[in-house]
Coordinates of C-alpha atoms and ligand atoms in Angstrom, one line a residue:
M1 CA 99.1 120.5 111.7
K2 CA 102.3 122.3 112.9
L3 CA 104.1 120.6 110.0
I4 CA 101.6 121.7 107.4
I5 CA 101.6 125.3 108.6
K6 CA 105.4 125.4 108.6
Y7 CA 105.6 124.3 105.0
I8 CA 102.8 126.4 103.5
K9 CA 104.0 129.5 105.3
P10 CA 106.5 130.6 102.6
H11 CA 103.7 130.4 100.0
L12 CA 101.1 132.3 101.9
L13 CA 101.1 135.2 99.5
Q14 CA 100.6 133.0 96.5
M15 CA 97.9 131.1 98.4
A16 CA 96.2 134.4 99.3
F17 CA 96.2 135.3 95.6
G18 CA 94.8 132.0 94.6
M19 CA 92.1 132.1 97.2
L20 CA 91.1 135.6 96.2
I21 CA 90.6 134.5 92.7
K22 CA 88.8 131.4 93.9
F23 CA 86.6 133.6 96.1
I24 CA 85.6 135.8 93.1
G25 CA 85.0 132.8 90.9
T26 CA 82.8 131.2 93.5
I27 CA 80.8 134.3 94.1
M28 CA 80.1 134.4 90.4
D29 CA 78.9 130.8 90.5
L30 CA 76.6 131.8 93.4
L31 CA 75.1 134.7 91.5
L32 CA 73.9 132.6 88.6
P33 CA 70.7 131.2 90.2
Y34 CA 70.0 134.6 91.8
I35 CA 70.0 136.3 88.3
L36 CA 67.9 133.5 87.0
A37 CA 65.3 134.1 89.7
H38 CA 65.4 137.7 88.9
I39 CA 64.8 137.0 85.2
I40 CA 61.9 134.6 85.8
D41 CA 60.1 136.7 88.5
R42 CA 60.8 140.3 87.4
V43 CA 62.1 140.5 83.8
I44 CA 60.0 138.0 81.9
P45 CA 56.7 139.4 83.2
L46 CA 57.6 142.7 81.5
G47 CA 57.0 141.0 78.1
N48 CA 60.1 142.5 76.5
M49 CA 62.9 140.3 75.0
T50 CA 65.8 142.8 75.0
P51 CA 66.4 143.0 78.8
V52 CA 66.0 139.2 79.0
L53 CA 68.9 138.9 76.5
W54 CA 71.0 141.4 78.4
W55 CA 70.5 139.6 81.6
G56 CA 71.4 136.4 79.8
V57 CA 74.7 138.0 78.6
L58 CA 75.4 138.9 82.2
M59 CA 74.9 135.3 83.3
L60 CA 77.3 134.2 80.5
L61 CA 79.9 136.7 81.7
C62 CA 79.5 135.5 85.3
A63 CA 79.9 131.9 84.2
A64 CA 83.0 132.8 82.2
V65 CA 84.7 134.6 85.1
A66 CA 83.8 131.7 87.4
W67 CA 85.3 129.3 85.0
I68 CA 88.6 131.2 84.3
G69 CA 88.9 132.1 88.0
N70 CA 88.7 128.4 88.9
I71 CA 91.3 127.4 86.4
V72 CA 93.8 130.1 87.6
A73 CA 93.2 129.4 91.2
N74 CA 93.5 125.6 90.8
R75 CA 96.8 125.9 89.0
S76 CA 98.1 128.2 91.7
A77 CA 96.9 125.7 94.3
S78 CA 98.7 122.8 92.7
M79 CA 101.9 124.9 92.4
V80 CA 101.8 125.7 96.1
A81 CA 101.2 122.0 97.0
R82 CA 104.0 120.9 94.7
K83 CA 106.5 123.4 96.2
A84 CA 105.5 122.7 99.8
I85 CA 105.8 118.9 99.4
F86 CA 109.1 119.3 97.5
R87 CA 110.5 120.9 100.6
V88 CA 108.9 118.3 103.0
R89 CA 110.4 115.5 101.0
H90 CA 113.8 117.3 100.8
D91 CA 113.8 118.0 104.6
L92 CA 112.6 114.5 105.5
F93 CA 115.3 112.9 103.3
Q94 CA 118.0 115.0 104.9
K95 CA 116.6 114.3 108.4
I96 CA 116.7 110.6 107.7
F97 CA 120.4 110.9 106.9
T98 CA 121.1 112.5 110.3
L99 CA 119.3 109.7 112.2
S100 CA 121.5 107.5 114.3
N101 CA 121.5 103.8 113.5
H102 CA 119.6 103.2 116.7
Q103 CA 116.9 105.6 115.6
V104 CA 116.7 103.8 112.2
D105 CA 116.5 100.5 114.0
V106 CA 113.6 101.8 116.0
S107 CA 111.7 103.5 113.2
T108 CA 112.5 100.7 110.8
V109 CA 113.5 101.2 107.2
P110 CA 110.2 100.2 105.6
S111 CA 108.3 102.7 107.8
L112 CA 110.8 105.4 106.8
I113 CA 110.2 104.6 103.1
S114 CA 106.4 104.8 103.4
R115 CA 106.7 108.0 105.3
M116 CA 108.8 109.4 102.5
T117 CA 106.4 108.2 99.8
T118 CA 102.8 107.5 100.7
D119 CA 102.6 109.9 103.6
T120 CA 104.1 112.8 101.7
Y121 CA 101.7 112.0 98.8
N122 CA 98.7 112.2 101.2
L123 CA 99.9 115.5 102.4
H124 CA 100.4 116.7 98.8
R125 CA 96.8 115.8 98.0
M126 CA 95.5 117.5 101.1
I127 CA 97.4 120.8 100.6
G128 CA 96.1 120.9 97.0
M129 CA 92.6 120.0 97.9
M130 CA 92.4 122.4 100.8
Q131 CA 93.1 125.3 98.5
R132 CA 90.9 124.1 95.7
I133 CA 87.7 123.0 97.3
G134 CA 88.5 123.7 100.9
I135 CA 87.9 127.4 100.1
R136 CA 85.2 126.9 97.6
A137 CA 82.9 124.6 99.6
P138 CA 82.5 126.8 102.7
I139 CA 82.0 129.9 100.6
L140 CA 79.2 128.1 98.7
V141 CA 77.6 127.0 101.9
V142 CA 77.8 130.4 103.7
G143 CA 77.1 132.4 100.5
G144 CA 74.3 130.1 99.6
V145 CA 72.7 130.5 103.0
I146 CA 73.0 134.3 102.9
I147 CA 71.4 134.5 99.5
T148 CA 68.6 132.1 100.3
L149 CA 67.9 134.3 103.4
T150 CA 67.4 137.3 101.2
L151 CA 65.3 135.3 98.8
D152 CA 62.9 133.8 101.3
P153 CA 63.7 133.8 105.0
V154 CA 61.1 131.3 105.9
L155 CA 62.4 128.6 103.5
A156 CA 66.0 129.5 104.5
G157 CA 64.9 128.6 108.0
I158 CA 64.5 125.0 107.0
L159 CA 68.1 124.9 105.6
I160 CA 69.6 126.6 108.6
A161 CA 67.9 124.2 111.0
M162 CA 69.6 121.3 109.3
L163 CA 73.2 122.6 109.3
P164 CA 74.0 122.0 113.0
I165 CA 72.8 118.4 112.7
M166 CA 75.1 117.9 109.7
A167 CA 78.0 119.5 111.5
V168 CA 77.6 117.1 114.5
I169 CA 77.6 114.1 112.2
V170 CA 80.6 115.2 110.3
T171 CA 82.6 115.9 113.5
F172 CA 81.6 112.6 115.0
I173 CA 82.6 110.5 112.0
S174 CA 85.9 112.2 111.3
R175 CA 86.9 111.8 115.0
K176 CA 86.5 108.0 114.4
G177 CA 88.3 108.2 111.1
V178 CA 91.7 109.7 112.1
P179 CA 92.9 106.7 114.2
L180 CA 91.6 104.3 111.6
F181 CA 93.7 106.0 108.9
A182 CA 96.8 106.0 111.2
Q183 CA 96.3 102.2 111.5
L184 CA 96.0 101.9 107.8
Q185 CA 99.4 103.6 107.3
E186 CA 100.9 101.1 109.8
R187 CA 99.6 98.3 107.7
N188 CA 101.1 100.0 104.7
D189 CA 104.5 99.9 106.4
D190 CA 104.1 96.1 106.8
L191 CA 103.3 95.8 103.1
I192 CA 106.4 97.8 102.1
R193 CA 108.5 95.7 104.5
T194 CA 107.2 92.4 102.9
V195 CA 107.7 93.7 99.4
R196 CA 111.2 94.9 100.2
E197 CA 112.2 91.6 101.8
N198 CA 110.8 89.7 98.9
V199 CA 112.3 91.7 96.2
S200 CA 115.8 91.8 97.8
G201 CA 115.6 88.2 98.7
V202 CA 114.1 87.0 95.4
R203 CA 117.0 84.7 94.6
V204 CA 117.0 83.0 97.9
I205 CA 113.2 82.6 97.8
K206 CA 113.4 80.9 94.4
A207 CA 116.4 78.8 95.3
L208 CA 114.7 77.4 98.3
S209 CA 111.4 77.0 96.6
K210 CA 109.8 79.3 99.1
T211 CA 107.7 81.1 96.4
E212 CA 104.4 79.6 97.6
D213 CA 105.1 80.5 101.3
E214 CA 106.1 84.0 100.3
K215 CA 102.9 84.4 98.2
K216 CA 100.9 83.4 101.2
R217 CA 102.8 85.8 103.4
F218 CA 102.2 88.6 100.9
F219 CA 98.6 87.7 100.6
N220 CA 98.2 88.0 104.3
V221 CA 99.8 91.4 104.5
N222 CA 98.0 92.6 101.5
R223 CA 94.7 91.5 103.0
S224 CA 95.5 93.3 106.3
V225 CA 96.0 96.6 104.3
Y226 CA 92.7 95.8 102.5
K227 CA 90.9 95.3 105.8
A228 CA 92.3 98.4 107.4
E229 CA 91.4 100.4 104.3
S230 CA 87.9 99.1 104.2
K231 CA 87.3 99.6 107.9
A232 CA 88.5 103.2 107.6
N233 CA 86.5 103.8 104.4
R234 CA 83.4 102.1 105.7
T235 CA 83.4 104.5 108.7
M236 CA 83.8 107.5 106.4
A237 CA 81.3 106.1 103.9
I238 CA 78.4 106.5 106.3
N239 CA 79.0 110.2 105.9
S240 CA 77.9 111.0 102.3
P241 CA 74.7 109.0 102.1
L242 CA 73.6 110.3 105.5
M243 CA 74.2 113.8 104.4
N244 CA 72.4 113.2 101.2
M245 CA 69.4 111.8 102.9
I246 CA 69.2 114.8 105.3
L247 CA 69.5 117.3 102.5
N248 CA 67.0 115.5 100.2
L249 CA 64.6 115.5 103.1
G250 CA 65.2 119.2 103.3
L251 CA 64.5 119.5 99.6
V252 CA 61.2 117.8 100.0
L253 CA 60.3 120.2 102.8
V254 CA 61.3 123.2 100.7
V255 CA 59.2 122.1 97.7
L256 CA 56.2 121.5 100.0
A257 CA 56.6 124.8 101.9
G258 CA 57.4 126.6 98.6
A259 CA 54.3 125.4 96.9
W260 CA 52.2 126.6 99.8
R261 CA 53.9 130.0 99.8
V262 CA 53.6 130.4 96.0
N263 CA 49.9 129.6 96.3
A264 CA 49.5 132.1 99.1
G265 CA 51.3 134.7 96.8
A266 CA 54.1 135.1 99.4
T267 CA 56.8 134.3 96.9
G268 CA 57.5 133.8 93.1
V269 CA 58.1 130.7 91.0
G270 CA 61.5 132.0 90.1
T271 CA 62.5 132.3 93.7
I272 CA 61.6 128.7 94.3
T273 CA 63.6 127.6 91.2
A274 CA 66.6 129.6 92.5
F275 CA 66.0 128.2 96.0
L276 CA 66.2 124.6 94.7
S277 CA 69.4 125.4 92.8
Y278 CA 70.9 126.8 96.0
F279 CA 69.8 123.8 97.9
T280 CA 71.6 121.5 95.4
I281 CA 74.7 123.8 95.5
I282 CA 74.7 123.7 99.3
L283 CA 74.1 119.9 99.3
N284 CA 77.0 119.3 97.0
A285 CA 79.2 121.7 99.0
M286 CA 78.4 119.9 102.2
L287 CA 79.2 116.6 100.6
T288 CA 82.5 118.0 99.4
I289 CA 83.3 119.2 102.9
T290 CA 82.8 115.7 104.2
R291 CA 85.1 114.4 101.5
I292 CA 87.7 117.0 102.5
L293 CA 87.3 115.9 106.1
T294 CA 88.0 112.2 105.1
M295 CA 91.1 113.4 103.3
F296 CA 92.0 115.6 106.2
S297 CA 91.8 112.7 108.6
R298 CA 94.0 110.7 106.4
S299 CA 96.5 113.4 105.8
L300 CA 96.6 114.4 109.5
A301 CA 97.7 110.9 110.3
S302 CA 100.3 111.1 107.6
A303 CA 101.5 114.6 108.8
R304 CA 101.9 113.2 112.3
R305 CA 104.0 110.3 111.0
I306 CA 106.3 112.7 109.1
Q307 CA 106.5 115.0 112.1
E308 CA 107.5 112.1 114.4
I309 CA 110.6 111.6 112.3
M310 CA 111.4 115.4 112.0
D311 CA 111.1 115.7 115.8
L312 CA 113.6 112.9 116.5
P313 CA 116.5 114.5 118.5
E314 CA 120.0 114.5 117.1
E315 CA 121.8 111.7 118.8
L316 CA 125.6 111.1 118.8
Q317 CA 126.5 114.8 119.3
P318 CA 130.1 115.4 120.3
M319 CA 130.5 115.5 124.0
E320 CA 133.2 116.8 126.4
C321 CA 135.5 113.9 127.1
E322 CA 138.8 113.3 128.8
A323 CA 141.7 112.8 126.4
G324 CA 143.9 109.8 126.7
G325 CA 144.1 106.3 125.5
D326 CA 147.0 104.6 123.8
G327 CA 147.8 104.0 120.2
A328 CA 145.8 104.6 117.0
I329 CA 142.8 102.6 118.1
S330 CA 142.0 101.4 121.6
F331 CA 139.0 99.7 123.1
E332 CA 139.0 99.9 126.9
N333 CA 136.6 97.5 128.5
V334 CA 133.9 98.1 126.0
T335 CA 130.4 96.7 126.6
F336 CA 127.5 97.3 124.3
S337 CA 123.9 96.0 123.8
Y338 CA 121.5 96.9 120.9
H339 CA 118.4 96.4 123.0
K340 CA 120.1 97.2 126.4
R341 CA 119.4 93.7 127.6
Q342 CA 121.9 90.9 126.8
P343 CA 125.2 92.5 125.9
N344 CA 126.2 92.0 122.2
L345 CA 129.8 92.8 123.2
Q346 CA 131.2 92.4 126.6
N347 CA 134.3 93.9 128.2
I348 CA 136.4 94.1 125.0
S349 CA 139.9 95.6 125.3
F350 CA 142.7 95.9 122.8
T351 CA 145.1 98.5 121.5
L352 CA 146.5 99.0 118.0
Q353 CA 149.5 101.1 117.2
K354 CA 149.5 103.1 114.0
G355 CA 149.9 100.8 111.0
E356 CA 149.1 97.7 113.0
S357 CA 146.4 95.2 111.9
L358 CA 143.8 93.4 114.0
G359 CA 142.1 90.3 112.7
I360 CA 138.8 89.4 114.2
L361 CA 137.7 85.8 114.0
G362 CA 134.6 84.1 115.3
P363 CA 131.3 82.4 114.4
T364 CA 128.4 84.4 113.0
G365 CA 126.6 86.4 115.6
A366 CA 129.7 86.7 117.7
G367 CA 129.6 90.5 117.5
K368 CA 132.3 91.1 114.9
S369 CA 130.3 93.6 112.8
T370 CA 129.0 95.2 116.0
L371 CA 132.6 96.0 117.0
A372 CA 133.1 97.7 113.6
A373 CA 129.9 99.6 114.0
L374 CA 131.0 100.9 117.4
L375 CA 134.3 102.0 116.0
M376 CA 132.5 104.1 113.3
R377 CA 130.3 105.5 116.1
F378 CA 127.1 104.2 114.6
Y379 CA 126.2 103.5 118.2
D380 CA 127.7 104.7 121.5
T381 CA 129.2 102.2 123.9
D382 CA 127.2 101.4 127.1
E383 CA 130.4 101.0 129.2
G384 CA 134.1 101.5 128.6
R385 CA 135.4 103.8 125.9
I386 CA 136.9 103.7 122.5
T387 CA 139.7 106.1 121.5
L388 CA 141.1 107.1 118.2
N389 CA 144.6 108.6 118.2
G390 CA 144.1 109.4 121.9
R391 CA 140.7 111.1 121.5
D392 CA 137.5 109.6 122.9
L393 CA 135.2 108.7 120.1
R394 CA 132.3 110.4 121.8
S395 CA 134.1 113.8 121.6
M396 CA 134.1 113.6 117.8
T397 CA 131.3 114.0 115.3
P398 CA 130.4 111.0 113.2
A399 CA 131.5 112.9 110.1
E400 CA 134.9 113.6 111.6
I401 CA 135.4 110.0 112.5
R402 CA 134.1 108.5 109.2
S403 CA 136.3 110.7 107.0
S404 CA 139.4 109.0 108.2
F405 CA 138.0 105.5 107.6
G406 CA 137.9 103.3 104.6
V407 CA 135.3 100.6 105.2
V408 CA 133.7 97.7 103.5
F409 CA 130.7 96.3 105.4
Q410 CA 128.9 93.1 104.7
N411 CA 125.9 94.6 103.1
D412 CA 127.6 97.4 101.2
Q413 CA 126.2 98.2 97.8
L414 CA 127.3 99.4 94.5
F415 CA 125.2 102.1 92.8
R416 CA 123.9 102.2 89.2
D417 CA 126.7 104.4 87.8
T418 CA 130.1 103.9 86.2
I419 CA 132.8 101.8 87.9
G420 CA 134.8 105.0 88.4
E421 CA 132.1 106.8 90.2
N422 CA 131.3 103.8 92.4
V423 CA 134.9 103.9 93.6
R424 CA 135.0 107.6 93.9
I425 CA 131.6 108.2 95.5
G426 CA 131.8 112.0 95.5
R427 CA 135.3 112.4 96.8
E428 CA 137.9 114.5 95.0
L429 CA 140.1 111.8 93.6
T430 CA 142.0 111.7 90.4
E431 CA 141.7 109.0 87.8
E432 CA 145.2 107.9 88.7
Q433 CA 144.3 107.5 92.4
L434 CA 141.2 105.5 91.4
Q435 CA 143.3 103.3 89.1
T436 CA 145.8 102.7 91.9
A437 CA 143.1 101.7 94.3
L438 CA 141.7 99.3 91.7
E439 CA 145.1 97.7 91.3
H440 CA 145.6 97.4 95.0
A441 CA 142.2 95.8 95.3
Q442 CA 143.1 93.3 92.6
A443 CA 140.4 94.7 90.5
A444 CA 142.3 96.4 87.7
E445 CA 142.4 93.5 85.4
F446 CA 138.7 92.8 85.2
V447 CA 137.8 96.5 85.2
A448 CA 140.0 96.9 82.1
E449 CA 138.2 94.0 80.5
K450 CA 134.8 95.6 81.2
G451 CA 136.0 98.8 79.5
G452 CA 137.7 100.8 82.2
L453 CA 136.5 103.4 84.7
S454 CA 133.7 104.5 82.5
A455 CA 132.2 101.1 82.2
P456 CA 128.7 100.9 83.7
V457 CA 127.6 99.1 86.9
E458 CA 124.0 97.8 86.4
P459 CA 121.4 98.2 89.1
K460 CA 122.2 95.8 92.0
A461 CA 125.6 95.3 90.2
S462 CA 124.0 92.5 88.2
N463 CA 126.7 92.6 85.6
L464 CA 129.4 91.8 88.2
S465 CA 130.3 88.6 90.0
G466 CA 130.3 88.4 93.8
G467 CA 134.1 88.5 93.8
Q468 CA 134.2 91.4 91.4
K469 CA 131.7 93.4 93.5
Q470 CA 133.8 92.8 96.6
R471 CA 137.0 93.9 94.9
L472 CA 135.3 97.2 93.8
L473 CA 134.1 97.8 97.3
I474 CA 137.6 97.2 98.6
A475 CA 138.9 99.6 96.0
R476 CA 136.4 102.2 97.2
A477 CA 137.7 101.8 100.8
L478 CA 141.3 102.0 99.7
A479 CA 140.9 105.0 97.3
G480 CA 140.9 107.7 99.9
N481 CA 144.2 106.4 101.4
P482 CA 142.5 106.2 104.7
D483 CA 144.2 106.3 108.1
F484 CA 142.0 103.5 109.3
L485 CA 140.6 100.5 107.3
I486 CA 137.9 98.1 108.2
L487 CA 137.2 95.1 105.9
D488 CA 134.2 93.2 107.3
D489 CA 134.2 89.7 105.8
S490 CA 135.1 91.3 102.5
S491 CA 137.4 88.5 101.3
S492 CA 134.8 85.8 101.6
A493 CA 134.0 85.8 97.9
L494 CA 137.7 86.0 96.8
D495 CA 139.6 82.9 95.9
F496 CA 142.7 82.1 98.0
K497 CA 145.1 83.4 95.5
T498 CA 143.4 86.8 95.2
D499 CA 142.9 87.0 98.9
A500 CA 146.7 86.4 99.5
A501 CA 147.6 89.0 96.8
L502 CA 145.3 91.5 98.5
R503 CA 146.9 91.0 101.9
K504 CA 150.3 91.3 100.4
T505 CA 149.4 94.7 98.8
L506 CA 147.9 95.9 102.0
R507 CA 151.1 95.2 103.9
E508 CA 153.3 96.8 101.2
H509 CA 151.3 99.9 100.3
Y510 CA 149.3 100.7 103.3
A511 CA 151.9 100.3 106.0
D512 CA 150.7 103.4 107.8
T513 CA 147.0 102.4 107.7
T514 CA 145.7 100.9 110.9
S515 CA 143.4 98.1 109.8
I516 CA 140.8 95.8 111.2
L517 CA 140.1 92.6 109.1
I518 CA 137.0 90.7 110.0
A519 CA 137.0 87.2 108.5
Q520 CA 135.7 83.7 108.7
R521 CA 138.9 82.1 107.4
V522 CA 141.9 81.8 109.6
S523 CA 144.1 82.2 106.5
S524 CA 142.7 85.8 106.1
V525 CA 143.8 86.9 109.5
R526 CA 146.7 84.7 110.6
H527 CA 149.3 87.3 109.5
C528 CA 147.7 90.1 111.4
D529 CA 149.7 91.7 114.2
Q530 CA 147.0 90.8 116.7
I531 CA 144.0 88.5 116.4
L532 CA 140.9 88.8 118.5
V533 CA 138.7 85.7 118.8
L534 CA 135.1 86.5 119.6
E535 CA 132.3 84.2 120.7
D536 CA 128.9 85.5 122.0
G537 CA 130.3 89.0 122.4
K538 CA 133.1 87.9 124.6
A539 CA 136.8 87.9 123.8
M540 CA 138.0 84.3 123.9
G541 CA 141.6 85.2 123.0
L542 CA 143.8 88.0 121.9
G543 CA 147.3 87.6 120.5
T544 CA 149.3 86.6 117.4
H545 CA 148.6 83.4 115.5
E546 CA 151.4 81.6 117.3
E547 CA 150.2 82.8 120.8
L548 CA 146.6 81.8 120.1
M549 CA 147.6 78.4 118.8
E550 CA 149.3 77.9 122.1
N551 CA 146.7 79.2 124.5
C552 CA 143.3 79.7 122.8
P553 CA 141.4 76.3 122.4
L554 CA 138.7 77.9 120.3
Y555 CA 141.2 79.4 117.8
R556 CA 143.0 76.0 117.6
E557 CA 139.7 74.3 116.9
I558 CA 138.8 76.7 114.1
Y559 CA 142.3 76.3 112.7
T560 CA 142.1 72.6 112.7
L561 CA 138.6 72.5 111.2
Q562 CA 139.7 74.8 108.4
T563 CA 143.1 73.5 107.5
G564 CA 142.6 69.9 108.3
E565 CA 145.9 69.9 110.1
E566 CA 146.1 68.2 113.4
V567 CA 147.9 70.4 115.9
A568 CA 150.0 68.9 118.7
V569 CA 149.0 70.5 122.0
Ligands
LIG1 P1 128.9 88.9 113.4 O1 129.4 90.1 112.6 O2 129.9 88.4 114.3 O3 128.2 87.9 112.6 P2 127.0 90.8 114.6 O4 127.9 91.8 115.2 O5 126.4 91.2 113.2 O6 127.8 89.4 114.5 O7 125.8 90.5 115.5 C1 126.0 90.3 116.9 C2 124.7 90.1 117.6 O8 124.0 91.4 117.6 C3 123.7 89.2 116.9 O9 123.1 88.4 117.9 C4 122.8 90.0 116.1 O10 121.5 89.4 116.1 C5 122.7 91.3 117.0 N1 122.5 92.5 116.1 C6 123.2 92.9 115.1 N2 122.8 94.1 114.6 C7 121.7 94.4 115.3 C8 120.7 95.5 115.3 N3 120.8 96.5 114.4 N4 119.7 95.5 116.2 C9 119.6 94.5 117.1 N5 120.5 93.5 117.2 C10 121.5 93.4 116.3

């Protein structure tokens, strides 16, 4: 609720204008049966056609004002809804970008996507509907009751007696509805997760003939959304028919009581006609209110889900820390765990001087990427500290840290744009700088063949080979001439010759850049100033190639496996 109020506040004036018009239009609607009753009971008995016509014209006028008023008010309502949700989406999107990786891990990406899409859509519908019929329906009920009271207080008594019963039913059912709709949204998260995994993994799924399994998995998730939806809707569906029955029962009572009163001469036929019209108007308005409440239950669940993300605290703020630490990059007894259980990195220490390079070698799951993520301050260390040029990483903002880094991560992506823009990604770099970066990344040749910097990159870079993609990503990392460079397994799709050429260029042109090269292949890291061998988050060895060959059995084993050379120990 807090969220909704916050976002409609700037539009209160426009909403008030819309509501005023709606109010006038609705009152006009309400007047119609009243005028009709007047014509039947008072004007027609006079036996003169002219006043009947005049009263008829008045009815037409009222109908026209009601019609135009409704159109104007509805348009204004959609405008307010559109503007408010535009801001909600904007703010939510921005907020998602300030979330720390830990917060994203906990919220999960599919859930963030569904909050950004279906939840904001629910909210949009609610804000629109609230103004369109949320105002009209209560006016129709209250106004209808007042008019019926003036028409015939005895008959109105029947109506009034029924309202509290209906209110109790509506409250009871909507109380049950809100949690059911919250559950439905959670099932929606699952659905999006499955679709996302399937779409992004479509090649693997086909290659491994997993299509049938995946269809089954999707069927199950789809069915659970279906079940959650039908459970929620079944609960809410009791509402309308129940209301209908109560009001129809009322209608029967009114006709019976009305007939008796007309016979007794206490009231006119016109009044009864008008009364029945009001009864129908009130019935419909009450039904609409129950519909709004369904919608409200659903949107409130959505609003809560959006609010949850908006309320997440900003993690990774800069803190006061002691200066110190040697070299350009130093890890001092760093220990870290994602789930704060088993450490994913344990007691890691090394120091790199400016311009030095560190190779990291180890099996998958050893913690190599985790080390890079800590260095970028995607997460804070649990124990020990990391320093960058003598400053504790925790005393710097993530933006400050990341601007001095060039990185290629394993799952980095190219965007649907030109090759040039994919390398530039918003930075102020000249075409020459881009071209140089492409040359250094061994990409210039194929980029020229594709048509240069302005050549397009298709969605998911489908017009590029794996090796070409990697080289563009490397060019992107090199283009800013960064102080620090991290290449995470980014030479895996390069042939040996290109990989060697890349390493040579790095040595020659980026002598001042302190770099970390993560690799599976010994050949990619053997010339680094230091090599860190990781296994299960622990450092199994640190030193030059020669040193490790001498005193690190794991390194020797990997080397032997990959080169086929037997090494004398
Ligand atoms: P490597 O890069 O050496 O293959 P990683 O650093 O990616 O290894 O992973 C090290 C360990 O941390 C693995 O066991 C992996 O499952 C776990 N891990 C990686 N990322 C996350 C994450 N975001 N949340 C929880 N665990 C993670």
